[in-house]
mmCIF file of C-alpha atoms in Angstrom:
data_model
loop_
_atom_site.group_PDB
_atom_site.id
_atom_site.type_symbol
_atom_site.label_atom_id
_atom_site.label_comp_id
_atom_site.label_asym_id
_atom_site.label_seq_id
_atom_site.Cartn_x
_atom_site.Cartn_y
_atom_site.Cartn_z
ATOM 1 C CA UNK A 197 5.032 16.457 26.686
ATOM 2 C CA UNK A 198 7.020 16.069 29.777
ATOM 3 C CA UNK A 199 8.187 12.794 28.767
ATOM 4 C CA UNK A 200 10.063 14.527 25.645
ATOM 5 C CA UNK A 201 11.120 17.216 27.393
ATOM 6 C CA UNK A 202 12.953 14.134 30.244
ATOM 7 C CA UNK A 203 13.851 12.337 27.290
ATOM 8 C CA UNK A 204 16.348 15.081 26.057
ATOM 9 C CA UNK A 205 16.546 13.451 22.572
ATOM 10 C CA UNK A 206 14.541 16.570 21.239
ATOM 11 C CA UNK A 207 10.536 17.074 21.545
ATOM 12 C CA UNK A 208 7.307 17.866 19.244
ATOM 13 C CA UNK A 209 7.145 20.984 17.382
ATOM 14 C CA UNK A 210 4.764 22.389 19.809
ATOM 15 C CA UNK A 211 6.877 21.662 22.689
ATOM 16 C CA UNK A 212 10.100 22.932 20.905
ATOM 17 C CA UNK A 213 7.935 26.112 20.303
ATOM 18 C CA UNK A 214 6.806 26.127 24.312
ATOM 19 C CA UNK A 215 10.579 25.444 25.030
ATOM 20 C CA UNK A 216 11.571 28.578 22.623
ATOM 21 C CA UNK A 217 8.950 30.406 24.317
ATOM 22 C CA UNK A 218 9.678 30.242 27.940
ATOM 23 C CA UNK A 219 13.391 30.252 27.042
ATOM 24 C CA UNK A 220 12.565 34.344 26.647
ATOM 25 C CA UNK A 221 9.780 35.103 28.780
ATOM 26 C CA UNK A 222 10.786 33.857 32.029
ATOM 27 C CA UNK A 223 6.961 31.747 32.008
ATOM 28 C CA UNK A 224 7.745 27.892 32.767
ATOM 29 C CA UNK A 225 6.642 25.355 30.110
ATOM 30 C CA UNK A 226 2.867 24.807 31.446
ATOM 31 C CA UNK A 227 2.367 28.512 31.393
ATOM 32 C CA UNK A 228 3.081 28.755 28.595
ATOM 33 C CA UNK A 229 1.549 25.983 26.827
ATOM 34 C CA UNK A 230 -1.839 27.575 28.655
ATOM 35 C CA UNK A 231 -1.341 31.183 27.046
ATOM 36 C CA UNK A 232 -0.625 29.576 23.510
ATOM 37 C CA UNK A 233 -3.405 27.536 24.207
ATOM 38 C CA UNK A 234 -5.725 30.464 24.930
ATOM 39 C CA UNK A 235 -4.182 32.421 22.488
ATOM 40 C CA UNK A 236 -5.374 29.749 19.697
ATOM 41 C CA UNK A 237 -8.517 30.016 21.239
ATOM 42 C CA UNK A 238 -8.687 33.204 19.711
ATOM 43 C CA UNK A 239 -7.706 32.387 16.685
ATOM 44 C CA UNK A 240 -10.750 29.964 16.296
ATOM 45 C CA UNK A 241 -13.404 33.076 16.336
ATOM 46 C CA UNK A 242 -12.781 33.961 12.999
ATOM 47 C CA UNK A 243 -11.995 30.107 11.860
ATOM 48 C CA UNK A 244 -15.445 29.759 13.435
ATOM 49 C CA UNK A 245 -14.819 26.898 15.414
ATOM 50 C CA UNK A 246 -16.429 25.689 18.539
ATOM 51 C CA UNK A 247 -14.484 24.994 21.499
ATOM 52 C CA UNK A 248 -15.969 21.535 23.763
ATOM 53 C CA UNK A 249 -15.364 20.306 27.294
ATOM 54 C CA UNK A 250 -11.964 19.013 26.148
ATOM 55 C CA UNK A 251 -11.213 21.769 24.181
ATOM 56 C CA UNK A 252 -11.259 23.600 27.711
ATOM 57 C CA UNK A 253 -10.253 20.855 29.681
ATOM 58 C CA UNK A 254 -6.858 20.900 26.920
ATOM 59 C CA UNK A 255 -6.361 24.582 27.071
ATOM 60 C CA UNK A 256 -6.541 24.702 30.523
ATOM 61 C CA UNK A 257 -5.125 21.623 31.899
ATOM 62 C CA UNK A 258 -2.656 20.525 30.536
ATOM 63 C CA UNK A 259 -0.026 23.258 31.347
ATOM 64 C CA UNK A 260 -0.459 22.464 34.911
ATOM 65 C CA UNK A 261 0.071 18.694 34.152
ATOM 66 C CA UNK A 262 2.944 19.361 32.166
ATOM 67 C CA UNK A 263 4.788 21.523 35.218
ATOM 68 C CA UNK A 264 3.563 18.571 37.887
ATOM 69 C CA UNK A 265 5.226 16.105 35.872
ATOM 70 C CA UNK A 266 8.123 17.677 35.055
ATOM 71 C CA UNK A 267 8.676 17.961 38.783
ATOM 72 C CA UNK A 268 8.252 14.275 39.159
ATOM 73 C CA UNK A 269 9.525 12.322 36.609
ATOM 74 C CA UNK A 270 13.053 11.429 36.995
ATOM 75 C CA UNK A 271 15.713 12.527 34.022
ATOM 76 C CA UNK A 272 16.923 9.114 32.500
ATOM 77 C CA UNK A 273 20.647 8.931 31.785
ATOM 78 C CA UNK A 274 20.747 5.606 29.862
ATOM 79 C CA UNK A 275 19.491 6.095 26.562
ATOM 80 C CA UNK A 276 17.095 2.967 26.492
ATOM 81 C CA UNK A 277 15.242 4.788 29.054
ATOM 82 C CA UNK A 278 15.775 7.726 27.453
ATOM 83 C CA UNK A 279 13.799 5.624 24.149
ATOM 84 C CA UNK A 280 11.390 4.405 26.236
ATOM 85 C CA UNK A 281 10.417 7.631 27.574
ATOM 86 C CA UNK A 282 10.026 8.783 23.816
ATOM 87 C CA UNK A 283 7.477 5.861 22.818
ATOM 88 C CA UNK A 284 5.750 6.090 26.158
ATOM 89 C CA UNK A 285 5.227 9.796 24.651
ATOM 90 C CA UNK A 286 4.008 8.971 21.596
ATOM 91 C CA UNK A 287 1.479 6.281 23.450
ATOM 92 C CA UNK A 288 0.627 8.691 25.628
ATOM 93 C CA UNK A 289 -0.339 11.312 23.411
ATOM 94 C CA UNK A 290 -2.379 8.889 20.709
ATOM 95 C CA UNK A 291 -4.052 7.649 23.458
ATOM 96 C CA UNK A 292 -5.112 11.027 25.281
ATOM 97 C CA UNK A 293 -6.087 12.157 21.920
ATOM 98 C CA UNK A 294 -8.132 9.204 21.243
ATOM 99 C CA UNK A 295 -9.836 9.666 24.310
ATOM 100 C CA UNK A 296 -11.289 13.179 24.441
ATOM 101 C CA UNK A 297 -11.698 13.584 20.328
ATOM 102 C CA UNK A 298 -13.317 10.006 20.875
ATOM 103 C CA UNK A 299 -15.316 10.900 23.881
ATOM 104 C CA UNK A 300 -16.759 13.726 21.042
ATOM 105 C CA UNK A 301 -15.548 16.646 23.815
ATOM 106 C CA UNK A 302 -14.218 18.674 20.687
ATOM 107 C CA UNK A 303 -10.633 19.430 19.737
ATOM 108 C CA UNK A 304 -7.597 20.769 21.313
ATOM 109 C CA UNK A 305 -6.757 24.162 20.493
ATOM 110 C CA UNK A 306 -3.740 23.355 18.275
ATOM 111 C CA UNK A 307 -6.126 20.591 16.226
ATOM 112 C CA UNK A 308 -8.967 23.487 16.173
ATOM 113 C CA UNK A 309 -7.079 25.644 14.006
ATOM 114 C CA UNK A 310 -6.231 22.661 12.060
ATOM 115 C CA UNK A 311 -9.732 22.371 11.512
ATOM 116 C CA UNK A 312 -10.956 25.749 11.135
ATOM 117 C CA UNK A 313 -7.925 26.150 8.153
ATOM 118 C CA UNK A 314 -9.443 22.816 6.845
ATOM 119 C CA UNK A 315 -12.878 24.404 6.351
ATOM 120 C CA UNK A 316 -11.664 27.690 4.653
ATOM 121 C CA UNK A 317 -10.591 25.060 1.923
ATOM 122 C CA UNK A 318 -6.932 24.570 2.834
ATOM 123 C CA UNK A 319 -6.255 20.399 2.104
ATOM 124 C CA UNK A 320 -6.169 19.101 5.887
ATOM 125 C CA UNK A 321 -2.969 17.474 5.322
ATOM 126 C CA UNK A 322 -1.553 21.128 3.897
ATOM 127 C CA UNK A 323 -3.072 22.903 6.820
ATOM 128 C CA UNK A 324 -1.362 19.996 9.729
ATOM 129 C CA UNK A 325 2.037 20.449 7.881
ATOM 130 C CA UNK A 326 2.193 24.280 7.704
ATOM 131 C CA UNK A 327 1.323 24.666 11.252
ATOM 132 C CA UNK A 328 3.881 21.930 12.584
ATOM 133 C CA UNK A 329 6.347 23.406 10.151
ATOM 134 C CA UNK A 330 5.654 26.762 11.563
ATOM 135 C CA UNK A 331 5.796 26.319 15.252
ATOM 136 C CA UNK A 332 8.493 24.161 14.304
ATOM 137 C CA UNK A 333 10.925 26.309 12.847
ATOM 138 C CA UNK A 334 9.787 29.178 14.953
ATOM 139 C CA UNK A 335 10.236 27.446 18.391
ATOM 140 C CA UNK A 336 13.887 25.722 16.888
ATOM 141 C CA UNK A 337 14.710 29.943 16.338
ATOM 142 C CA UNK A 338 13.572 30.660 20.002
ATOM 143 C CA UNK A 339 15.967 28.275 20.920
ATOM 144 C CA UNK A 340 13.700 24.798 21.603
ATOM 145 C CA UNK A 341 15.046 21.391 21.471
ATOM 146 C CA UNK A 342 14.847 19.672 18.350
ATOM 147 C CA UNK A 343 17.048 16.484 17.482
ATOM 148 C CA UNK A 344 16.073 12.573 16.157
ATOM 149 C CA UNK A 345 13.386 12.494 18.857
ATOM 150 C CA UNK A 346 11.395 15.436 16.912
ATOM 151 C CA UNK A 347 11.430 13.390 13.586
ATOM 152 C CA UNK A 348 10.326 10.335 15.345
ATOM 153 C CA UNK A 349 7.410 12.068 17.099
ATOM 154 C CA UNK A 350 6.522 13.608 13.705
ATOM 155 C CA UNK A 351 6.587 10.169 11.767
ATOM 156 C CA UNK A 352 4.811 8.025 14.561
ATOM 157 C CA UNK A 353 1.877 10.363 16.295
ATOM 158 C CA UNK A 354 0.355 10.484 12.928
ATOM 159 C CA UNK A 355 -0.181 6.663 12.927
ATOM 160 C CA UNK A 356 -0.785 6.264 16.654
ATOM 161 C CA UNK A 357 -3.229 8.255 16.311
ATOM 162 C CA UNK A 358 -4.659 6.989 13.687
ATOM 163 C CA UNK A 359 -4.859 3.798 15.642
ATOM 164 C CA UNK A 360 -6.427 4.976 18.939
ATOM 165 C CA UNK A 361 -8.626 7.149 17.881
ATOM 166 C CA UNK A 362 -11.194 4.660 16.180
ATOM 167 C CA UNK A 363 -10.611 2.321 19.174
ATOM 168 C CA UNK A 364 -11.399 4.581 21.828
ATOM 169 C CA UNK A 365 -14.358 6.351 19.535
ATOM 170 C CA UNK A 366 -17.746 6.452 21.783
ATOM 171 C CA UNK A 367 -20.305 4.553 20.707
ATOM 172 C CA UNK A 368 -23.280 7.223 19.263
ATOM 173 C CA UNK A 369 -25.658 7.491 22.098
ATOM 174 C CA UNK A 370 -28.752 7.238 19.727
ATOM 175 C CA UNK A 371 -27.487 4.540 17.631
ATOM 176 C CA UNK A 372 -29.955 4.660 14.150
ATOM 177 C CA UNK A 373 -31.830 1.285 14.746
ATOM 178 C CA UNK A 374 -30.298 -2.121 12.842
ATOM 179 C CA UNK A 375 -32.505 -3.063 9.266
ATOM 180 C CA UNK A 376 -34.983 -5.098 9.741
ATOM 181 C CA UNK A 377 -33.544 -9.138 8.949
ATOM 182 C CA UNK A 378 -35.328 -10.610 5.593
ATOM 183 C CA UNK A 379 -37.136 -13.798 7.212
#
């Protein structure tokens, strides 16, 4: 997230909606990322979802980490950097989500309700849309960044995912044992 927010070329809905957010309350990005985050939480109870280690971890860490790095990374000026620090994003984010819905630690808040929509019978694909749209639209009205850098998150996180995730899967600790060989 910090890396769109340095990049200035515009950031993922959920950040535009943290950006709209703090823009009014006075809370810095992280904190605000944590109260959504918590908020969602919430939300899951009647969704019936079950939060996991990195469901916590998520809702709980990476507010801090977004206010740390915001304090650290340097704004680039050319836009090449500015690019790079986009794709590095986009990297960064299909490969942390690889890792802890790989690792089998449970979802993220924001992919919980995803989830938890999913199950009441709403097409998963529906449910992912209307919620980007939403927080979208809604952070865009608060007043969060959106430009060419939003549309390119939104068309490559979807595939970069899709591309982590079964690479960075854990193995099944209890693997069902292999057929016997015909001799």
């Amino acid at each position: 997230m910090a890396l769109l927010v340095e990049a200035g070329l515009g950031a993922d809905p959920w950040t535009v909606f943290t950006q709209g957010v703090a823009g009014h309350t006075g809370l810095s990005l992280g904190q605000v990322v944590i109260v959504t985050s918590l908020a969602l939480l919430l939300v899951w109870i009647p969704l019936r979802q079950r939060p996991g280690a990195g469901t916590l971890a998520n809702a709980l860490l990476v507010g801090p980490a977004l206010d740390l790095s915001l304090t650290v990374l340097p704004t680039p000026g050319h836009l090449a950097l500015r690019a790079g620090f986009l794709a590095a994003a986009v990297i960064g984010t299909a490969v942390a989500t690889g890792l802890y819905i790989g690792a089998g630690w449970g979802p993220g808040p924001r992919d919980g309700l995803m989830t938890g929509l999913r199950d009441l019978g709403l097409p998963l694909v529906l449910a992912r849309a209307a919620i980007e749209i939403g927080v979208l639209f809604t952070g865009w009205l608060l007043g969060g960044r959106v430009g060419i850098g939003t549309v390119l998150f939104a068309l490559a996180i979807g595939p970069a995912v899709g591309y982590a995730l079964p690479r960075l899967r854990v193995a099944d600790a209890h693997p069902s044992p292999l057929p016997a060989r015909p001799s």
